[in-house]
XYZ file of C-alpha atoms in Angstrom:
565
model
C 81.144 91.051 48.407
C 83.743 92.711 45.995
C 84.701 96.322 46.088
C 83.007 97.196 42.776
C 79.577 95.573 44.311
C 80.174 97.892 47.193
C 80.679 100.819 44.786
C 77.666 99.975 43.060
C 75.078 100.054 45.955
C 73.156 102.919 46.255
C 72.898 104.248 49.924
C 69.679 106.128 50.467
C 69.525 109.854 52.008
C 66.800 108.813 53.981
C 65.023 106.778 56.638
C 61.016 106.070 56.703
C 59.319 104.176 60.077
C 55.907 103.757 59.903
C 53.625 103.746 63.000
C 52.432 99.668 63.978
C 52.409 98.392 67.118
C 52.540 100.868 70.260
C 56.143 99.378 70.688
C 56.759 100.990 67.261
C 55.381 103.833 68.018
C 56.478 105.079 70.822
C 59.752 104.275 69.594
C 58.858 106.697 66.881
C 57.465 108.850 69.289
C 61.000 108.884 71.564
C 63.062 109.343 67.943
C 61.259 112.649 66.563
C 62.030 114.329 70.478
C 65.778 112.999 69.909
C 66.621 114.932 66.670
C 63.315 116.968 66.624
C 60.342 117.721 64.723
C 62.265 120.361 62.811
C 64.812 117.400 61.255
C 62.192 114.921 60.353
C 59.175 114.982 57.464
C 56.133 113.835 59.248
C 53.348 112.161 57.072
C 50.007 110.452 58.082
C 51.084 107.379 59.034
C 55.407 107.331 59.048
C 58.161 109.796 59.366
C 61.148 109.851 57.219
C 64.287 110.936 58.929
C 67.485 112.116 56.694
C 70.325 109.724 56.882
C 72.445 112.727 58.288
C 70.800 112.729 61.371
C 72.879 109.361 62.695
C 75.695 111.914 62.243
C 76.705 112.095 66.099
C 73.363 110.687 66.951
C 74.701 109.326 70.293
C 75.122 113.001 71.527
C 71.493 113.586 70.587
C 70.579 110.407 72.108
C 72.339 111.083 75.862
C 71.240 114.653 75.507
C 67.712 114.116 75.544
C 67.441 112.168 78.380
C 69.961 114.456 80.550
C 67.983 117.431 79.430
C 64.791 115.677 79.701
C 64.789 114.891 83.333
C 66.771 117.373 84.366
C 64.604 118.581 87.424
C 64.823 114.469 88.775
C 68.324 114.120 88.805
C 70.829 113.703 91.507
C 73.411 116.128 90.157
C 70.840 118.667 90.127
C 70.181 117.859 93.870
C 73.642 118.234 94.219
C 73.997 121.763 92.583
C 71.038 123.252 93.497
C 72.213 124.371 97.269
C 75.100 126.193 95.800
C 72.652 128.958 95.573
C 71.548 129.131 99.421
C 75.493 128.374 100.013
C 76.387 131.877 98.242
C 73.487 133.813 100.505
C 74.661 132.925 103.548
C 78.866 133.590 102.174
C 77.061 136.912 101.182
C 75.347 138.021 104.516
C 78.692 136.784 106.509
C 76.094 133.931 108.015
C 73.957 136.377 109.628
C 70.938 134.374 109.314
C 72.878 130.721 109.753
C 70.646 129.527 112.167
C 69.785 126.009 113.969
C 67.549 124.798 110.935
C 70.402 125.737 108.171
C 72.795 123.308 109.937
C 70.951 120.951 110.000
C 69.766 121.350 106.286
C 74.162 121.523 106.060
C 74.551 118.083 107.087
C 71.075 116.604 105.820
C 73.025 117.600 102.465
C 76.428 116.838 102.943
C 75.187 113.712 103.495
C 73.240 113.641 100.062
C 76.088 114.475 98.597
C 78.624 111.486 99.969
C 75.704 109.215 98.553
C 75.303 110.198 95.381
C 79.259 110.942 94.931
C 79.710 107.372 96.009
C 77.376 105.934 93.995
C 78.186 103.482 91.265
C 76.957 105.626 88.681
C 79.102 108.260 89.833
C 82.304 106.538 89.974
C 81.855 105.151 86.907
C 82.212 108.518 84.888
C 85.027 109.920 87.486
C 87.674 107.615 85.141
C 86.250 109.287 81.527
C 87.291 113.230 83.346
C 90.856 114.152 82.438
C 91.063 116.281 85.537
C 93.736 116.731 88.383
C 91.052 117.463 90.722
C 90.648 113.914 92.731
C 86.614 114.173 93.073
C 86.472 110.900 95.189
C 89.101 112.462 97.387
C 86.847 115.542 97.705
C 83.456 113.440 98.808
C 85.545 111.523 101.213
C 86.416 114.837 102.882
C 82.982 115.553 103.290
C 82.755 112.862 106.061
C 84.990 115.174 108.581
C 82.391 117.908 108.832
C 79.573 116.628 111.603
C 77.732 119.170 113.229
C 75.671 118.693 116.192
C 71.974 119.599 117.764
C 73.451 122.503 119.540
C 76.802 123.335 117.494
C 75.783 126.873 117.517
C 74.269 127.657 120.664
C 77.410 125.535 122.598
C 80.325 126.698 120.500
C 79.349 129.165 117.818
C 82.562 130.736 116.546
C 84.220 127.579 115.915
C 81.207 125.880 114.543
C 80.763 129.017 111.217
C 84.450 128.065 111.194
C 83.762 124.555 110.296
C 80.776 125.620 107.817
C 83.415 128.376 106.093
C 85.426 125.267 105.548
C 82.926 122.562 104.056
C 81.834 125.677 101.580
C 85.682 125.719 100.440
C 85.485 121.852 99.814
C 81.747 122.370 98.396
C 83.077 125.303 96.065
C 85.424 122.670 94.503
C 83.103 120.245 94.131
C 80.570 122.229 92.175
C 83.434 123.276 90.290
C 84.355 119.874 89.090
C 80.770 118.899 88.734
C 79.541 122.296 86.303
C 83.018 120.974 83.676
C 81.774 120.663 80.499
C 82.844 117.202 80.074
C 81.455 116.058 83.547
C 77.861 117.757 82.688
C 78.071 115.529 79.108
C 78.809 112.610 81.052
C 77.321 112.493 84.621
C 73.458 113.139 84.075
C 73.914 111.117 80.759
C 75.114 108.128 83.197
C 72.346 108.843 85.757
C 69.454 108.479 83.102
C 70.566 105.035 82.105
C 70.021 103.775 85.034
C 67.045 105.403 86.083
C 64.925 105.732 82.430
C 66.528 104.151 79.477
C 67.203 100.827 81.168
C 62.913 100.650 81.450
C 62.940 100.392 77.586
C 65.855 97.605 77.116
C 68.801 95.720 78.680
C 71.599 93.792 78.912
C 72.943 94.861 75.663
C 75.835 97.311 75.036
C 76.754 99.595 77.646
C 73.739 97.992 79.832
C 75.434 94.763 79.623
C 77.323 94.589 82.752
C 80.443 93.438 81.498
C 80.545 96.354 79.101
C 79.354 99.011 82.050
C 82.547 100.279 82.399
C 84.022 102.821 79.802
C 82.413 105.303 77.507
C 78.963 104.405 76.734
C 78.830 107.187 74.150
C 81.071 104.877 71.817
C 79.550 101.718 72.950
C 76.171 103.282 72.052
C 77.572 104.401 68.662
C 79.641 100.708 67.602
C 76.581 98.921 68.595
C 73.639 100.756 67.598
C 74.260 103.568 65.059
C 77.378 101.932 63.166
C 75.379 98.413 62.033
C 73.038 100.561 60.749
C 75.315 102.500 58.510
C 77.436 99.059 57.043
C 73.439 98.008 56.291
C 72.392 100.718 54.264
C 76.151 100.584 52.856
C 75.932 96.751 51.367
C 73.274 95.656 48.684
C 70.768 92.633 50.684
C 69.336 90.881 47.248
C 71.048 87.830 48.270
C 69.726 88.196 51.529
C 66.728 85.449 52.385
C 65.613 86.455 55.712
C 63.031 89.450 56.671
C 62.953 91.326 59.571
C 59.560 91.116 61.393
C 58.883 94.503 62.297
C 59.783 96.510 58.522
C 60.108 93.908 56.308
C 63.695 94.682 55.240
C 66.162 91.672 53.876
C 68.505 90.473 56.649
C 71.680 87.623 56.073
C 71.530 86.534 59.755
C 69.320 86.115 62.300
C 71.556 86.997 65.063
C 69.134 90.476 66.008
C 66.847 88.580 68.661
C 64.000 91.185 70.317
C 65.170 89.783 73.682
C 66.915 93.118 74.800
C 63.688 94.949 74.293
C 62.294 94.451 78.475
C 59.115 92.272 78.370
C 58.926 91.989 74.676
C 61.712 88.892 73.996
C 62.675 85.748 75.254
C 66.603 84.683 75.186
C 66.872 82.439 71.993
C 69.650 80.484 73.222
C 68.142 79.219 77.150
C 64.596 79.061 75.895
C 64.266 77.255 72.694
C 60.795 75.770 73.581
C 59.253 79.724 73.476
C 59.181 79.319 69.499
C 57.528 77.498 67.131
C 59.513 73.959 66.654
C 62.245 74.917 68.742
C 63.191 77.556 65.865
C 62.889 81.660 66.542
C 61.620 83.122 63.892
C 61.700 86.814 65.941
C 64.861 88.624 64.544
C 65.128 92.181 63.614
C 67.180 94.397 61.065
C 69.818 96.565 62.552
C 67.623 100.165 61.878
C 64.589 98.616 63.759
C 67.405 97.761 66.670
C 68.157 101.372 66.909
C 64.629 102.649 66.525
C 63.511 100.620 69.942
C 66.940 101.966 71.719
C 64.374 105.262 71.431
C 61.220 103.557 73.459
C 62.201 105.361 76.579
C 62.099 108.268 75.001
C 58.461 108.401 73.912
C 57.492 107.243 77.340
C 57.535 109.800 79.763
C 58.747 108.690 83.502
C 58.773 109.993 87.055
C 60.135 107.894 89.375
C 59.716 104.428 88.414
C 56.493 105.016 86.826
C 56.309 105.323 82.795
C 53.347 107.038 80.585
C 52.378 106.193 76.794
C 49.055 107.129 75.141
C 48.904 105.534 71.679
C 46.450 107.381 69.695
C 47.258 105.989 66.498
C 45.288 108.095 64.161
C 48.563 109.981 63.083
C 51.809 110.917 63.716
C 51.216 114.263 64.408
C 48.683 113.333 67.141
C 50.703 110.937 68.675
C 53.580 113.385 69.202
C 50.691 115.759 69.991
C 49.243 114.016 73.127
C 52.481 112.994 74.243
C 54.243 116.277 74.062
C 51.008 117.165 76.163
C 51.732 114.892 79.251
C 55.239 115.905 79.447
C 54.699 119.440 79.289
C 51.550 118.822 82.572
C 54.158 116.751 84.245
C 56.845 119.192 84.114
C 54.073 121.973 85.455
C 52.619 120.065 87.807
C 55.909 118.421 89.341
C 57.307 122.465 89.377
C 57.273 122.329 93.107
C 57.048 119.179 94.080
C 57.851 116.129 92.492
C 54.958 113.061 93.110
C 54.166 109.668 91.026
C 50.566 110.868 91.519
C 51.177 113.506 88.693
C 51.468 110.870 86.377
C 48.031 110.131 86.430
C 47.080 113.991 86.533
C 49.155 114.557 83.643
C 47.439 112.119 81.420
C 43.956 113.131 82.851
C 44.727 116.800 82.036
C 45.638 115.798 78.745
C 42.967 113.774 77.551
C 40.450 116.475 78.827
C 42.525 118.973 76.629
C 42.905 117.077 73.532
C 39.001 116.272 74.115
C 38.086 119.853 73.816
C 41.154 120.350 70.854
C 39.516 117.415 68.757
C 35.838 118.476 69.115
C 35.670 117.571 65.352
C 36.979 113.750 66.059
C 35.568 112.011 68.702
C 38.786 110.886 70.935
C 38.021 107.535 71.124
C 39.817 103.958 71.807
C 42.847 105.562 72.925
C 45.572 102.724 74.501
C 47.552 103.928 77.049
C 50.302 102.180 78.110
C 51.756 102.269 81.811
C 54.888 100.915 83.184
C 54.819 100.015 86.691
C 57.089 97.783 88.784
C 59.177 96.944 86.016
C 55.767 95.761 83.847
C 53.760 96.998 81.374
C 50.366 97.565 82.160
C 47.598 98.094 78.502
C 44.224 99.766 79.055
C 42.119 100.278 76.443
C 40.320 103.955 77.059
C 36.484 103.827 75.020
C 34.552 106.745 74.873
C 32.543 106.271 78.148
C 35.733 106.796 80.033
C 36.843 109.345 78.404
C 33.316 111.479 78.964
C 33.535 110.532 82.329
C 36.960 111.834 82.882
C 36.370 114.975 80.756
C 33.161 115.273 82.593
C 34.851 115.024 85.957
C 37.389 117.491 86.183
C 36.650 119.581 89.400
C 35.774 116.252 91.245
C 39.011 114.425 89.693
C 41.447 117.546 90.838
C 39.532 117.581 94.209
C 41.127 114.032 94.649
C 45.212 115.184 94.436
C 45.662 115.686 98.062
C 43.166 112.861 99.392
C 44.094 109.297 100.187
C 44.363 107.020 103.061
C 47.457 103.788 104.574
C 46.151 100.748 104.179
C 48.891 97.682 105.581
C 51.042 100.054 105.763
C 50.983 101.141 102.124
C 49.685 104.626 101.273
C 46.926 104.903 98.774
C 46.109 107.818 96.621
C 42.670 108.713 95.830
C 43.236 110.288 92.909
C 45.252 107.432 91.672
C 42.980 104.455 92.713
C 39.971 106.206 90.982
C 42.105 106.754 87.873
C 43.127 102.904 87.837
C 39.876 101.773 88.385
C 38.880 103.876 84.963
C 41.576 102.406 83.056
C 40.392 99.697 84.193
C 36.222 100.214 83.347
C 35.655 99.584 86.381
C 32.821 101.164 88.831
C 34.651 102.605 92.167
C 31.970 101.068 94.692
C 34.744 99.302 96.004
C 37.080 102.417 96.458
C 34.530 104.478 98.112
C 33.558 101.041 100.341
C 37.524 101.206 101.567
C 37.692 104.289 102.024
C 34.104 104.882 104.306
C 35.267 101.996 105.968
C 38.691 103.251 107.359
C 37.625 106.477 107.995
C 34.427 104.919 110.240
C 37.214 102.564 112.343
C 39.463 105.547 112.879
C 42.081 104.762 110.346
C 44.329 107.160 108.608
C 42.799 108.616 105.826
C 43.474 112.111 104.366
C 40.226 112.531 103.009
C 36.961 114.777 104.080
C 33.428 113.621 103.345
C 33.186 116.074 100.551
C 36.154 114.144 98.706
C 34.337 110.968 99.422
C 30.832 112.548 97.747
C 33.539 113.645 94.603
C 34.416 109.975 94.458
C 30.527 109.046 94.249
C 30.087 111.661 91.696
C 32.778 110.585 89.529
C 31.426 107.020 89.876
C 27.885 108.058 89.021
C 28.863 109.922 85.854
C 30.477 106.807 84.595
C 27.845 104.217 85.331
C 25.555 106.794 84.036
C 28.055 106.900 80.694
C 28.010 102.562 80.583
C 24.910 100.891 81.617
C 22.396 103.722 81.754
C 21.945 103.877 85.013
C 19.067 106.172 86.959
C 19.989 109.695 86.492
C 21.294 111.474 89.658
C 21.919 115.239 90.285
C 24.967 116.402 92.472
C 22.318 118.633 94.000
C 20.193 115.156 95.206
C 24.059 113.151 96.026
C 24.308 116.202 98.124
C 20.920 116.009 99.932
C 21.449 112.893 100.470
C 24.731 113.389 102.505
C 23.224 115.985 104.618
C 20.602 113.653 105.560
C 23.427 111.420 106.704
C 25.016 114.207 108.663
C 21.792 115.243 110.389
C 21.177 111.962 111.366
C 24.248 111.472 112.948
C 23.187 114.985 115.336
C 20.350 113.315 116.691
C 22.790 110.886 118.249
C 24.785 112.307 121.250
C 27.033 108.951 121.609
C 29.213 109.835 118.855
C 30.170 105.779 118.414
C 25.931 105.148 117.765
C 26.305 106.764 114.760
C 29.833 105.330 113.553
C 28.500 101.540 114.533
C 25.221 102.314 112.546
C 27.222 103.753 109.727
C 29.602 100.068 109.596
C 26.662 97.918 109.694
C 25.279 100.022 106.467
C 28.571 100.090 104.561
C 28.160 95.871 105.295
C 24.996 95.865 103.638
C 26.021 97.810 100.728
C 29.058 95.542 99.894
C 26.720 92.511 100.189
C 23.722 94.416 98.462
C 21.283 93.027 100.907
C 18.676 96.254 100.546
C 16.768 94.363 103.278
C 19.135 94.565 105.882
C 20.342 97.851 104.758
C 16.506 98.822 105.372
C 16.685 97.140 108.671
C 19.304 98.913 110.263
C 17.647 102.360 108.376
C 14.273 101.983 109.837
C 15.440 100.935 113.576
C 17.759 103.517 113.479
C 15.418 106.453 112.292
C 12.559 104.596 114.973
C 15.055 105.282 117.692
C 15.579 108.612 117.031
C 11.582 109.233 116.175
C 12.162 110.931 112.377
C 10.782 110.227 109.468
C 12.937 108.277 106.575
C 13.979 110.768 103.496
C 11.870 109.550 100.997
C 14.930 109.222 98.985
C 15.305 105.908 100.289
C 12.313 104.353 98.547
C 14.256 104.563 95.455
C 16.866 102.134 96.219
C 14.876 98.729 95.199
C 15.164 100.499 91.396
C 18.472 98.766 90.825
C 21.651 97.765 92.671
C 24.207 100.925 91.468
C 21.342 103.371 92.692
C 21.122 101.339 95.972
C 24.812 101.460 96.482
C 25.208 105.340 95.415
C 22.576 106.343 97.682
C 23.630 104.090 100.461
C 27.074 105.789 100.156
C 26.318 109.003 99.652
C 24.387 108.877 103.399
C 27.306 106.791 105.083
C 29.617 109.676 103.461
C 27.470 112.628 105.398
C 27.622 110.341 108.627
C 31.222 110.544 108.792
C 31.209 114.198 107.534
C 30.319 118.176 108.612
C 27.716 120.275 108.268
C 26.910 121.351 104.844
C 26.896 124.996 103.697
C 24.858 125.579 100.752
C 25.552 129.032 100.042
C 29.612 128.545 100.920
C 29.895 125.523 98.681
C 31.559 123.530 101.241
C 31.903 121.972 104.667
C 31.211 124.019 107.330
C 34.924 123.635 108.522
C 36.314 124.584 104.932
C-alpha cells in the first residue's frame, strides 16, 4: 500500500464488541474490569471502548490480575509476616515462644520455595538492583531451629532469630520496590489465572517465557491491532468469524484460546475438507487475551454466569460473585466458596430482578483444566433461592470417600447444575456415616440435604407436598426407634438394610425390614409410612428422612436443634 493510501484511511476513535457467545462475553466481561466501567459506553447489547484506552493497555492488563488476586498470591504470603516480625523486634521477643519458632521456620521455608520458584527467578533478571535476591533466599537455608531451641539454648537461639529478621528485613525490602511489585505478582498471575483462558502464544509460549512479558504482551496483542485499524481492508477477501471484520490472511487460528481451537497445522482433518475456515481479526485476538478476566478463580477453579440479557447485567452478576468471594474467602481461603459465591448471588440478583424472572442463566465452570456448561432453568433457581438456610447449613459438612474429601455443600450444588435429584448424595452420605466412616456431617445436615432435595422435586415433577415440620417428624421417629434398641449395632444394621431398599426402590422389602423391626420392639408403625406406595421420590424422602434420625440425636423442638447443639 502507498503512503498516500495510508494517509487516506480513516482510523476510528473507537472500538464496539457486541455480546455472542459466552466466550465473547466474558471476554467482554474481563475487558470493562481492565480499563473500567468509567472508560467504556455500555449499551444493551455491546460496549464501545475509545481507541485511547490501548494507550499502555498492557499496564492495565497485568494490573488487574495482580490487584485482582491479591489476597491468593505468594508474594503476599511472603510479606504478610513482616507484621508479626516487627511485634516481636518491638517487645524485645518477650512473647517468642515454642509455637513462634516453629511458625519461623514453617515460613522461612515458604519463603526459599516461592523465592526459588521459576516464576520468581524469572523476574529477578528485569530488577536493576545491586541487591542479589537469590543470594538472599539461599541464606535463608542456614537458619534451622529445633523442637527445643529455646528451652536447651535460649540466648543463642533469639540470637539466630535477630539474625534471619536482618536477612528477612532485606528481603521485604527488595520485594515492596516499585518495579519488583509491577513485575512479581504480574508474573505469578500468569501462571496461576491467565494461562486458564489461553496458551502457548506470546509470553506463554515457552520459548518466549523469558524476558519482559509486558512488551511481549504489547508487540503481540495490542500493536496488530493498532497497524489494523491504521491500513484500509477493502481489498481484503477474508472475514473474521467472530465480528465480521475484513482480514488479508488467515494466519489468526482460535487454537491459543484453551479448549476452544485445534492446531491448524498437525490437525488438518478437524476442518471441513482439510481447509480451516476458523481465523480471527487481530481486535477479536486481544478481546479473548481478556477471558480470564471475566472469570473469576480461586485456586484452580473458575466461575462465569452468562446472563445475556445485557451488558449491564452481565457485569452486574459477575461483579456480584467476586465481591461474595472476596467476603467469604476474608479469613479463609476454600474452593468451596466458589459455589457459595454464585449461590449467594443468584439468590441476590433473584430478589434485585423481582420484575424479570431470572431465568436460563448459563454458568460456566472451569475445573481440571475443562470447561464445564450448565444450563440453570427456573426450577433451580427457586430451589436455590428457596433453600438458603439449608444450603449455608451445608459449608462446613462433608465426608472422605477413597481418600478424596467431599463437600456437601458442593456435591448438592453440582447435582443442581446438573438437574439432578440428590437421592444419591444423601444415599452416600447415610451410608458412610452408618459403617463408621468419616463424615463431618450431623443428622440435621443430612435432613437439610432432604429438604433441599424435596423443594426441587417439588419445583420439577410435582411431587407430593411435604412440610419441614412432617421431614422432621419423621426423623424423630427414626431416632426413637433407634432408643428402643439397647445394642447400638441393631439399629445401625437395620438402618443399612433400609438405605438398600431405598437405592433399589423395593417398598416391599423396605416394608419388610420396617414391620419386623417395629414387631420386635412391640410399637406401632407411624402412620406416615402408609404413604410411601404414592410414588417413588415420596418413598425415598421418607425412607431417608427416618434412616437420617437413626443415625442422629434427640430432637429439641423448642431449641431448634439437636439436643447436643
Amino acid at each position: 500500500m502507498t503512503r498516500s493510501e495510508q494517509s487516506s484511511v480513516s482510523v476510528p476513535d473507537v472500538i464496539e464488541f457486541r455480546l455472542n457467545s459466552w466466550m465473547e462475553n466474558a471476554a467482554i466481561c474481563g475487558l470493562v474490569n481492565i480499563i473500567g466501567k468509567e472508560n467504556v459506553e455500555i449499551n444493551q447489547q455491546s460496549i464501545i471502548v475509545p481507541l485511547t484506552e490501548l494507550k499502555n493497555f498492557e499496564e492495565k492488563y497485568f494490573r488487574y490480575f495482580a490487584e485482582q488476586y491479591e489476597a491468593l498470591s505468594s508474594i503476599t504470603k511472603i510479606l504478610e509476616y513482616e507484621e508479626k516480625k516487627d511485634k516481636f523486634e518491638q517487645t524485645d521477643f518477650k512473647d517468642f515462644d515454642e509455637k513462634a519458632l516453629k511458625e519461623l521456620q514453617e515460613y522461612l521455608t515458604l519463603v526459599k520455595r516461592y523465592g526459588e520458584s521459576n516464576s520468581y527467578k524469572a523476574v529477578y533478571p528485569l530488577i536493576d538492583s545491586a541487591t542479589d535476591i537469590s543470594d538472599l533466599i539461599s541464606g535463608l537455608k542456614q537458619f534451622k531451629f529445633g523442637k527445643t531451641a529455646l528451652q536447651n539454648q535460649q540466648d543463642e537461639t533469639l540470637e539466630q532469630v535477630k539474625k534471619c529478621y536482618q536477612n528477612l528485613d532485606q528481603i521485604y525490602e527488595y520485594y515492596k520496590r516499585p518495579d519488583v511489585q509491577r513485575y512479581l505478582p504480574a508474573k505469578i498471575q500468569i501462571y496461576s489465572v491467565i494461562n486458564k483462558g489461553y496458551s502457548d502464544v506470546s509470553f506463554l509460549n515457552r520459548q518466549e517465557s523469558k524476558g519482559d512479558f509486558f512488551i511481549k504482551y504489547h508487540e503481540y496483542f495490542v500493536e496488530p491491532v493498532l497497524e489494523y485499524l491504521k491500513n484500509t481492508h477493502e481489498k481484503d477477501k477474508l472475514n473474521c468469524m467472530n465480528c465480521g471484520r475484513l482480514i488479508k490472511n488467515a494466519d489468526i487460528p482460535y487454537s491459543f484460546i484453551n479448549q476452544a481451537g485445534f492446531d491448524k497445522n498437525r490437525k488438518t482433518s478437524n476442518a471441513w475438507n482439510f481447509t480451516n475456515d476458523l481465523y480471527m481479526c487481530p481486535i477479536c485476538r486481544l478481546l479473548y487475551t481478556c477471558i480470564p478476566a471475566g472469570f473469576t478463580y480461586v485456586y484452580n477453579q473458575g466461575l462465569f454466569v452468562n446472563d445475556n440479557h445485557s451488558v449491564q447485567v452481565l457485569l452486574q452478576i459477575n461483579q456480584g460473585i467476586r465481591l461474595n468471594i472476596l467476603k467469604l474467602n476474608k479469613d479463609n481461603v476454600k474452593t468451596t466458596n466458589t459455589y457459595a459465591a454464585l449461590i449467594r448471588t443468584l439468590q441476590e440478583e433473584m430478589v434485585r430482578q423481582n420484575k424479570r424472572a431470572l431465568n436460563d442463566v448459563q454458568v460456566v465452570r472451569f475445573e481440571n483444566d475443562r470447561y464445564y456448561f450448565n444450563l440453570l432453568p427456573k426450577i433451580v433457581l427457586q430451589t436455590i433461592s428457596d433453600s438458603q438456610s439449608e444450603l449455608s447449613s451445608l459449608l462446613s459438612a462433608g465426608y472422605y470417600l477413597n481418600g478424596d474429601y467431599h463437600s456437601l455443600y458442593q456435591e448438592s450444588i453440582t447435582h443442581l447444575l446438573n438437574n439432578t435429584n440428590l437421592f444419591m448424595l444423601i444415599y452416600q452420605a447415610l451410608r458412610l456415616k452408618l459403617t463408621g466412616e468419616r463424615v463431618f456431617a450431623n443428622d440435621a445436615q443430612i435432613l437439610n440435604l432432604i429438604k433441599i432435595n424435596q423443594k426441587f422435586l417439588e419445583e420439577l415433577i410435582k411431587v407430593h407436598k411435604m412440610e419441614k415440620e412432617e421431614l422432621q417428624k419423621i426423623r424423630t421417629a427414626g431416632y426413637w426407634f433407634r432408643k428402643e434398641y439397647s445394642n447400638e449395632n441393631k439399629p445401625k444394621s437395620i438402618g443399612l438394610k433400609l438405605l438398600n431398599a431405598l437405592r433399589a426402590n423395593d417398598k416391599d422389602s423396605f416394608m419388610d425390614v420396617l414391620l419386623n423391626s417395629y414387631m420386635y420392639i412391640n410399637k406401632q408403625v407411624p402412620k406416615v409410612f402408609l404413604d410411601i406406595f404414592l410414588d417413588d421420590e415420596l418413598f425415598k424422602t421418607i425412607g431417608y428422612s427416618f434412616v437420617s434420625g437413626i443415625i442422629g440425636k434427640e430432637y429439641q423442638e423448642n431449641k431448634g436443634g439437636n439436643a447436643d447443639e
